[in-house]
Short mmCIF file of C-alpha atoms in Angstrom, two decimals:
data_model
loop_
_atom_site.label_atom_id
_atom_site.label_comp_id
_atom_site.label_asym_id
_atom_site.label_seq_id
_atom_site.Cartn_x
_atom_site.Cartn_y
_atom_site.Cartn_z
CA UNK A 1 66.61 36.15 52.51
CA UNK A 2 62.81 37.18 53.39
CA UNK A 3 62.47 38.77 50.50
CA UNK A 4 62.97 36.21 47.55
CA UNK A 5 61.06 33.30 50.23
CA UNK A 6 58.09 35.97 50.20
CA UNK A 7 58.29 36.21 46.02
CA UNK A 8 58.39 32.57 45.72
CA UNK A 9 55.22 31.91 47.61
CA UNK A 10 54.11 34.44 46.20
CA UNK A 11 53.88 33.17 42.39
CA UNK A 12 53.11 29.48 43.87
CA UNK A 13 49.81 30.63 45.66
CA UNK A 14 48.82 32.73 42.17
CA UNK A 15 49.58 29.35 39.80
CA UNK A 16 47.16 27.82 42.20
CA UNK A 17 45.06 30.61 41.91
CA UNK A 18 44.89 29.77 38.64
CA UNK A 19 44.17 26.27 38.46
CA UNK A 20 41.68 26.53 40.58
CA UNK A 21 39.79 29.04 38.66
CA UNK A 22 40.67 27.23 35.14
CA UNK A 23 39.09 24.06 37.14
CA UNK A 24 35.86 25.57 38.00
CA UNK A 25 35.30 27.14 34.99
CA UNK A 26 36.14 23.80 32.89
CA UNK A 27 33.16 21.81 35.36
CA UNK A 28 31.01 24.61 34.73
CA UNK A 29 31.14 24.41 31.08
CA UNK A 30 31.26 21.16 30.33
CA UNK A 31 28.82 19.81 27.46
CA UNK A 32 25.76 18.02 29.53
CA UNK A 33 25.39 14.26 27.28
CA UNK A 34 21.90 13.48 26.07
CA UNK A 35 20.73 10.35 26.15
CA UNK A 36 18.37 8.21 23.98
CA UNK A 37 15.17 7.27 25.29
CA UNK A 38 12.95 4.29 24.78
CA UNK A 39 9.66 3.81 25.26
CA UNK A 40 7.71 0.44 27.00
CA UNK A 41 5.76 -1.75 24.18
CA UNK A 42 2.40 -4.29 23.97
CA UNK A 43 3.65 -8.02 22.91
CA UNK A 44 3.95 -11.09 23.45
CA UNK A 45 6.75 -13.41 25.11
CA UNK A 46 7.09 -17.12 24.62
CA UNK A 47 9.38 -18.16 27.60
CA UNK A 48 11.27 -21.71 26.30
CA UNK A 49 14.18 -24.32 27.26
CA UNK A 50 16.11 -24.82 24.35
CA UNK A 51 18.36 -28.42 24.91
CA UNK A 52 21.09 -29.42 23.05
CA UNK A 53 21.24 -33.23 21.87
CA UNK A 54 20.96 -36.13 19.14
CA UNK A 55 18.51 -38.35 17.46
CA UNK A 56 19.00 -41.88 17.85
CA UNK A 57 17.19 -45.04 17.25
CA UNK A 58 14.67 -45.74 20.06
CA UNK A 59 15.92 -49.59 19.44
CA UNK A 60 19.70 -50.29 18.71
CA UNK A 61 21.36 -53.67 19.06
CA UNK A 62 25.00 -55.15 18.56
CA UNK A 63 25.05 -57.96 16.90
CA UNK A 64 28.11 -60.30 18.78
CA UNK A 65 29.35 -63.74 17.89
CA UNK A 66 28.42 -66.94 20.32
CA UNK A 67 31.95 -68.46 19.60
CA UNK A 68 35.53 -67.05 18.78
CA UNK A 69 37.25 -66.95 15.17
CA UNK A 70 37.94 -65.60 12.11
CA UNK A 71 35.38 -63.27 9.96
CA UNK A 72 35.17 -65.59 6.99
CA UNK A 73 32.25 -63.43 5.39
CA UNK A 74 30.50 -60.76 5.46
CA UNK A 75 27.13 -60.68 3.20
CA UNK A 76 25.53 -57.10 4.24
CA UNK A 77 26.75 -53.49 4.18
CA UNK A 78 26.21 -50.51 5.96
CA UNK A 79 22.76 -48.54 4.99
CA UNK A 80 21.25 -51.90 3.79
CA UNK A 81 17.64 -52.48 4.95
CA UNK A 82 17.56 -56.13 6.87
CA UNK A 83 14.26 -58.50 8.55
CA UNK A 84 14.65 -60.65 11.56
CA UNK A 85 16.83 -63.94 11.00
CA UNK A 86 18.68 -62.51 8.24
CA UNK A 87 22.23 -63.84 7.61
CA UNK A 88 24.91 -61.03 8.64
CA UNK A 89 28.14 -63.15 8.80
CA UNK A 90 29.74 -66.22 8.53
CA UNK A 91 32.43 -67.26 11.47
CA UNK A 92 35.59 -69.63 10.44
CA UNK A 93 35.99 -71.53 13.77
CA UNK A 94 39.93 -71.54 14.76
CA UNK A 95 40.14 -74.55 16.83
CA UNK A 96 42.39 -74.36 19.43
CA UNK A 97 45.23 -77.35 19.71
CA UNK A 98 45.10 -77.77 23.31
CA UNK A 99 41.36 -78.54 23.26
CA UNK A 100 41.56 -80.20 20.25
CA UNK A 101 44.16 -82.77 21.58
CA UNK A 102 41.77 -83.08 24.96
CA UNK A 103 38.39 -83.52 22.96
CA UNK A 104 40.32 -86.37 21.26
CA UNK A 105 41.52 -87.82 24.40
CA UNK A 106 38.07 -88.16 26.08
CA UNK A 107 36.72 -89.49 22.60
CA UNK A 108 39.83 -92.52 22.89
CA UNK A 109 38.62 -92.77 26.66
CA UNK A 110 35.26 -93.04 26.10
CA UNK A 111 35.66 -95.98 23.45
CA UNK A 112 38.02 -97.38 25.94
CA UNK A 113 35.13 -97.41 28.06
CA UNK A 114 32.19 -98.35 25.99
CA UNK A 115 34.50 -101.73 24.40
CA UNK A 116 34.82 -103.10 27.53
CA UNK A 117 31.08 -102.49 28.76
CA UNK A 118 30.51 -104.27 25.38
CA UNK A 119 32.59 -107.23 26.19
CA UNK A 120 30.93 -107.24 30.09
CA UNK A 121 27.49 -107.55 27.97
CA UNK A 122 28.28 -110.13 25.46
CA UNK A 123 29.28 -112.03 28.50
CA UNK A 124 26.29 -112.07 30.64
CA UNK A 125 23.85 -111.96 28.05
CA UNK A 126 25.52 -115.43 27.10
CA UNK A 127 25.31 -116.66 30.64
CA UNK A 128 22.18 -115.09 31.15
CA UNK A 129 20.48 -117.01 28.52
CA UNK A 130 22.29 -120.24 29.77
CA UNK A 131 20.82 -119.50 33.85
CA UNK A 132 23.54 -118.69 35.25
CA UNK A 133 22.66 -115.19 36.33
CA UNK A 134 20.17 -113.42 37.83
CA UNK A 135 18.26 -110.89 36.05
CA UNK A 136 19.80 -108.42 37.61
CA UNK A 137 22.93 -108.51 36.96
CA UNK A 138 22.36 -109.27 33.47
CA UNK A 139 20.06 -105.74 33.61
CA UNK A 140 23.33 -104.03 34.68
CA UNK A 141 25.50 -104.90 32.27
CA UNK A 142 23.12 -103.76 29.91
CA UNK A 143 22.58 -100.37 31.62
CA UNK A 144 26.51 -99.84 31.78
CA UNK A 145 26.76 -100.23 28.03
CA UNK A 146 24.07 -97.40 27.42
CA UNK A 147 25.97 -95.15 29.87
CA UNK A 148 29.25 -95.99 28.24
CA UNK A 149 27.48 -95.45 24.51
CA UNK A 150 26.51 -92.15 25.75
CA UNK A 151 29.36 -90.92 26.89
CA UNK A 152 31.43 -91.50 23.63
CA UNK A 153 28.55 -89.51 21.44
CA UNK A 154 29.12 -86.83 24.02
CA UNK A 155 32.71 -86.67 23.58
CA UNK A 156 32.59 -87.05 19.75
CA UNK A 157 29.70 -84.28 19.81
CA UNK A 158 32.06 -82.22 22.09
CA UNK A 159 35.07 -82.57 19.51
CA UNK A 160 33.09 -81.99 16.50
CA UNK A 161 31.83 -78.24 18.22
CA UNK A 162 35.03 -77.28 19.22
CA UNK A 163 36.69 -78.05 15.82
CA UNK A 164 33.83 -76.53 13.68
CA UNK A 165 31.52 -74.40 16.05
CA UNK A 166 28.42 -76.40 16.07
CA UNK A 167 27.05 -79.95 15.28
CA UNK A 168 25.90 -78.91 11.56
CA UNK A 169 26.51 -76.46 9.17
CA UNK A 170 22.55 -75.33 9.20
CA UNK A 171 21.17 -71.74 9.77
CA UNK A 172 21.00 -72.04 13.61
CA UNK A 173 24.65 -73.14 13.61
CA UNK A 174 27.13 -70.36 15.88
CA UNK A 175 28.93 -69.73 13.19
CA UNK A 176 25.84 -67.94 11.54
CA UNK A 177 25.57 -64.13 12.73
CA UNK A 178 22.13 -63.04 11.75
CA UNK A 179 19.67 -60.44 12.72
CA UNK A 180 17.93 -60.34 15.36
CA UNK A 181 15.15 -57.44 14.66
CA UNK A 182 14.41 -55.68 11.11
CA UNK A 183 16.00 -52.58 10.76
CA UNK A 184 19.15 -50.44 9.12
CA UNK A 185 22.39 -51.65 9.35
CA UNK A 186 24.16 -48.48 10.72
CA UNK A 187 27.49 -50.33 11.06
CA UNK A 188 30.07 -53.00 10.66
CA UNK A 189 33.15 -52.06 12.67
CA UNK A 190 35.11 -55.30 11.71
CA UNK A 191 36.64 -56.94 7.78
CA UNK A 192 36.76 -60.11 6.76
CA UNK A 193 39.59 -62.00 8.17
CA UNK A 194 39.13 -60.13 11.64
CA UNK A 195 39.39 -62.30 14.70
CA UNK A 196 36.65 -62.30 17.00
CA UNK A 197 35.79 -63.27 20.30
CA UNK A 198 32.99 -64.37 21.40
CA UNK A 199 30.58 -63.60 23.70
CA UNK A 200 30.22 -64.72 27.64
CA UNK A 201 29.92 -63.97 30.99
CA UNK A 202 33.52 -62.93 31.04
CA UNK A 203 33.77 -60.59 28.10
CA UNK A 204 30.90 -58.81 26.08
CA UNK A 205 32.68 -60.18 22.69
CA UNK A 206 33.59 -58.58 19.43
CA UNK A 207 30.65 -56.21 17.77
CA UNK A 208 30.07 -58.23 14.17
CA UNK A 209 27.14 -55.13 13.50
CA UNK A 210 25.14 -52.42 14.89
CA UNK A 211 21.06 -52.95 13.52
CA UNK A 212 18.52 -49.68 14.31
CA UNK A 213 14.73 -49.66 13.69
CA UNK A 214 15.16 -46.23 11.96
CA UNK A 215 11.17 -45.57 11.62
CA UNK A 216 11.16 -44.91 15.83
CA UNK A 217 13.14 -42.17 16.76
CA UNK A 218 14.10 -40.50 20.03
CA UNK A 219 15.62 -37.40 21.22
CA UNK A 220 18.97 -37.81 23.51
CA UNK A 221 19.85 -34.40 24.99
CA UNK A 222 20.93 -32.39 27.95
CA UNK A 223 19.03 -28.91 29.88
CA UNK A 224 21.09 -26.81 32.92
CA UNK A 225 19.70 -27.07 36.52
CA UNK A 226 18.05 -23.84 36.16
CA UNK A 227 15.57 -25.02 33.85
CA UNK A 228 15.07 -28.62 34.53
CA UNK A 229 12.29 -28.12 37.33
CA UNK A 230 10.13 -26.33 34.99
CA UNK A 231 9.93 -29.17 32.37
CA UNK A 232 7.35 -32.09 32.77
CA UNK A 233 7.06 -35.83 31.64
CA UNK A 234 4.22 -35.83 28.67
CA UNK A 235 4.76 -32.25 27.33
CA UNK A 236 4.87 -31.52 23.35
CA UNK A 237 7.48 -30.36 22.71
CA UNK A 238 9.57 -29.40 19.18
CA UNK A 239 12.95 -30.62 18.03
CA UNK A 240 14.91 -28.70 15.38
CA UNK A 241 17.27 -30.70 12.91
CA UNK A 242 19.71 -28.23 11.57
CA UNK A 243 21.17 -31.02 8.85
CA UNK A 244 17.46 -30.71 7.29
CA UNK A 245 17.30 -27.26 6.88
CA UNK A 246 16.29 -26.19 10.31
CA UNK A 247 13.49 -28.98 10.08
CA UNK A 248 10.68 -29.36 12.99
CA UNK A 249 9.42 -32.29 14.23
CA UNK A 250 6.86 -32.94 16.46
CA UNK A 251 8.13 -34.46 19.85
CA UNK A 252 6.85 -35.49 23.27
CA UNK A 253 8.67 -35.53 26.51
CA UNK A 254 9.16 -38.77 27.81
CA UNK A 255 11.86 -38.40 30.07
CA UNK A 256 13.38 -36.13 32.47
CA UNK A 257 17.15 -37.59 34.61
CA UNK A 258 16.57 -37.47 38.13
CA UNK A 259 20.27 -37.07 38.84
CA UNK A 260 22.74 -34.90 36.92
CA UNK A 261 26.38 -34.88 35.56
CA UNK A 262 28.67 -31.99 36.02
CA UNK A 263 30.09 -30.96 32.80
CA UNK A 264 32.62 -28.00 33.04
CA UNK A 265 31.52 -26.46 36.43
CA UNK A 266 27.83 -27.16 35.59
CA UNK A 267 24.99 -29.90 36.94
CA UNK A 268 23.25 -30.83 33.67
CA UNK A 269 20.09 -33.26 33.00
CA UNK A 270 19.61 -35.86 30.24
CA UNK A 271 16.23 -35.87 28.96
CA UNK A 272 14.62 -38.13 25.85
CA UNK A 273 11.37 -37.55 23.81
CA UNK A 274 9.82 -39.63 21.56
CA UNK A 275 10.38 -37.97 18.18
CA UNK A 276 7.48 -38.29 15.06
CA UNK A 277 9.21 -38.28 11.48
CA UNK A 278 7.49 -39.42 8.56
CA UNK A 279 8.25 -42.39 6.49
CA UNK A 280 9.47 -40.13 3.47
CA UNK A 281 11.89 -38.31 5.37
CA UNK A 282 15.62 -39.23 5.68
CA UNK A 283 16.66 -39.49 8.85
CA UNK A 284 20.17 -40.77 9.76
CA UNK A 285 21.35 -41.64 13.11
CA UNK A 286 23.17 -39.28 15.64
CA UNK A 287 21.50 -36.05 13.33
CA UNK A 288 22.62 -32.86 15.85
CA UNK A 289 19.60 -31.76 17.14
CA UNK A 290 17.24 -28.99 19.37
CA UNK A 291 14.74 -29.51 21.60
CA UNK A 292 12.33 -26.17 22.30
CA UNK A 293 10.11 -26.91 24.94
CA UNK A 294 7.97 -23.92 25.60
CA UNK A 295 7.33 -23.32 29.00
CA UNK A 296 5.44 -20.13 29.73
CA UNK A 297 3.50 -17.75 27.17
CA UNK A 298 1.63 -14.32 27.59
CA UNK A 299 -0.07 -12.31 25.67
CA UNK A 300 -0.89 -8.20 25.22
CA UNK A 301 2.17 -7.71 28.11
CA UNK A 302 3.40 -4.30 28.89
CA UNK A 303 7.42 -4.99 28.58
CA UNK A 304 10.87 -3.13 27.76
CA UNK A 305 13.88 -4.13 26.08
CA UNK A 306 15.85 -6.16 28.82
CA UNK A 307 19.30 -4.18 27.60
CA UNK A 308 17.52 -0.64 29.48
CA UNK A 309 17.90 -2.79 32.71
CA UNK A 310 20.10 -1.42 35.34
CA UNK A 311 20.77 -3.37 38.46
CA UNK A 312 21.88 -2.00 42.00
CA UNK A 313 25.32 -3.02 42.98
CA UNK A 314 24.45 -3.79 46.67
CA UNK A 315 20.72 -5.13 46.30
CA UNK A 316 21.18 -6.43 42.54
CA UNK A 317 17.19 -4.73 42.41
CA UNK A 318 16.29 -4.11 38.52
CA UNK A 319 15.86 -0.44 38.10
CA UNK A 320 15.28 2.02 35.49
CA UNK A 321 15.69 5.76 34.92
CA UNK A 322 12.33 7.79 33.76
CA UNK A 323 12.86 11.19 31.90
CA UNK A 324 10.95 13.94 33.99
CA UNK A 325 9.28 16.92 32.56
CA UNK A 326 12.45 19.06 33.69
CA UNK A 327 14.62 16.82 31.73
CA UNK A 328 16.34 15.16 34.13
CA UNK A 329 16.26 11.31 35.02
CA UNK A 330 15.29 9.63 37.91
CA UNK A 331 15.69 6.05 39.32
CA UNK A 332 12.77 3.66 39.18
CA UNK A 333 12.51 0.35 41.00
CA UNK A 334 11.34 -2.23 38.67
CA UNK A 335 9.33 -5.49 38.97
CA UNK A 336 9.94 -7.87 36.33
CA UNK A 337 8.03 -10.79 34.76
CA UNK A 338 8.70 -13.24 31.79
CA UNK A 339 11.74 -12.83 29.90
CA UNK A 340 12.37 -14.27 26.22
CA UNK A 341 16.18 -12.59 26.65
CA UNK A 342 15.47 -9.67 24.39
CA UNK A 343 11.67 -8.62 25.90
CA UNK A 344 11.07 -8.56 29.66
CA UNK A 345 7.77 -8.11 31.09
CA UNK A 346 7.32 -4.84 33.61
CA UNK A 347 4.62 -5.51 36.09
CA UNK A 348 5.46 -2.73 38.07
CA UNK A 349 7.37 1.01 38.02
CA UNK A 350 6.99 2.12 34.71
CA UNK A 351 3.83 2.73 33.01
CA UNK A 352 2.85 3.50 28.80
CA UNK A 353 4.65 6.56 27.67
CA UNK A 354 7.83 6.72 29.95
CA UNK A 355 10.61 7.56 28.58
CA UNK A 356 13.39 5.22 29.44
CA UNK A 357 16.68 6.39 29.34
CA UNK A 358 19.04 3.89 27.01
CA UNK A 359 21.79 4.43 29.53
CA UNK A 360 24.67 3.26 27.36
CA UNK A 361 24.14 4.93 24.17
CA UNK A 362 24.00 8.58 23.81
CA UNK A 363 22.25 10.76 21.16
CA UNK A 364 25.42 12.01 19.92
CA UNK A 365 26.49 8.23 19.14
CA UNK A 366 23.53 7.91 16.85
CA UNK A 367 24.29 11.12 14.75
CA UNK A 368 27.93 9.47 14.20
CA UNK A 369 27.08 6.19 13.51
CA UNK A 370 24.03 8.23 10.28
CA UNK A 371 27.34 9.98 9.12
CA UNK A 372 29.32 7.24 8.69
#
């Protein structure tokens, strides 16, 4: 039994020896990867903050009725230019039946009081003319008559307002909706025949129309919390409208929100800027826009492509690999300066003429691409 065991062990050892020899042979004959290299260069970098938002009118108001009713007529259309005081729409009052009944009852009561005061006045006047009562008693009856007449007129006016919406049909009537500012009619959310609710302390009321001055536009956008600390009010910026062939408009930053709002896990801060728009340019409210805010700019600085950077997994410090004379790459820590997302300034660690390893691309990959 010993001889077969020895034979088996010998075979196993022989197999292991062959495998070890093959492993070392493959390791020593493995092809060395030849990486591409890139060199530092001098260029200019402009660091900008880009805020996304919209272009809206600076002055925009909503016209609301002062009395509830039915839209009887709309005299303008969306897009029309109106002046202050122009008629926008007319409201037809639909009176409440209970209010009408109460108003009629108050008129009847006031008429009864007035008739009674008139009777007392006529009687006292006759007695006063005969010298039976004093002048004070006569004047008291005259005062009561005047008060009764005033109460009657007030009850009649209340009834008229409830029934028609106003005491007169003039341009100042509550049933006429007029423009409060000159501008463009942006929106008319109601149609003729719609019921509307008056604006009061307990209800915002139904919006009849939205009017805005399109000659004064502002940009409203949001920036990330990492960039808001670099912004200053009063700074000149550029607003780009994608809807008008990426046309650029000069603007001035006027507002940076003191409090941010969390959106999608990131804190965003609202900014506003006055935009200079030429009268010949046709701008519509709500255009999507981007604001480009230049924070810092440097000319003729030593830079490399940001894609060449590598980061230490422990310290998270940036470094690059520089090709030495012996053909090997050496790791060199670098200090970074200004960056625009493509180019990054190198303030320490790399000098002009250094050959930096393109760590994610070998020369053979480039050759394969050329052949394809």
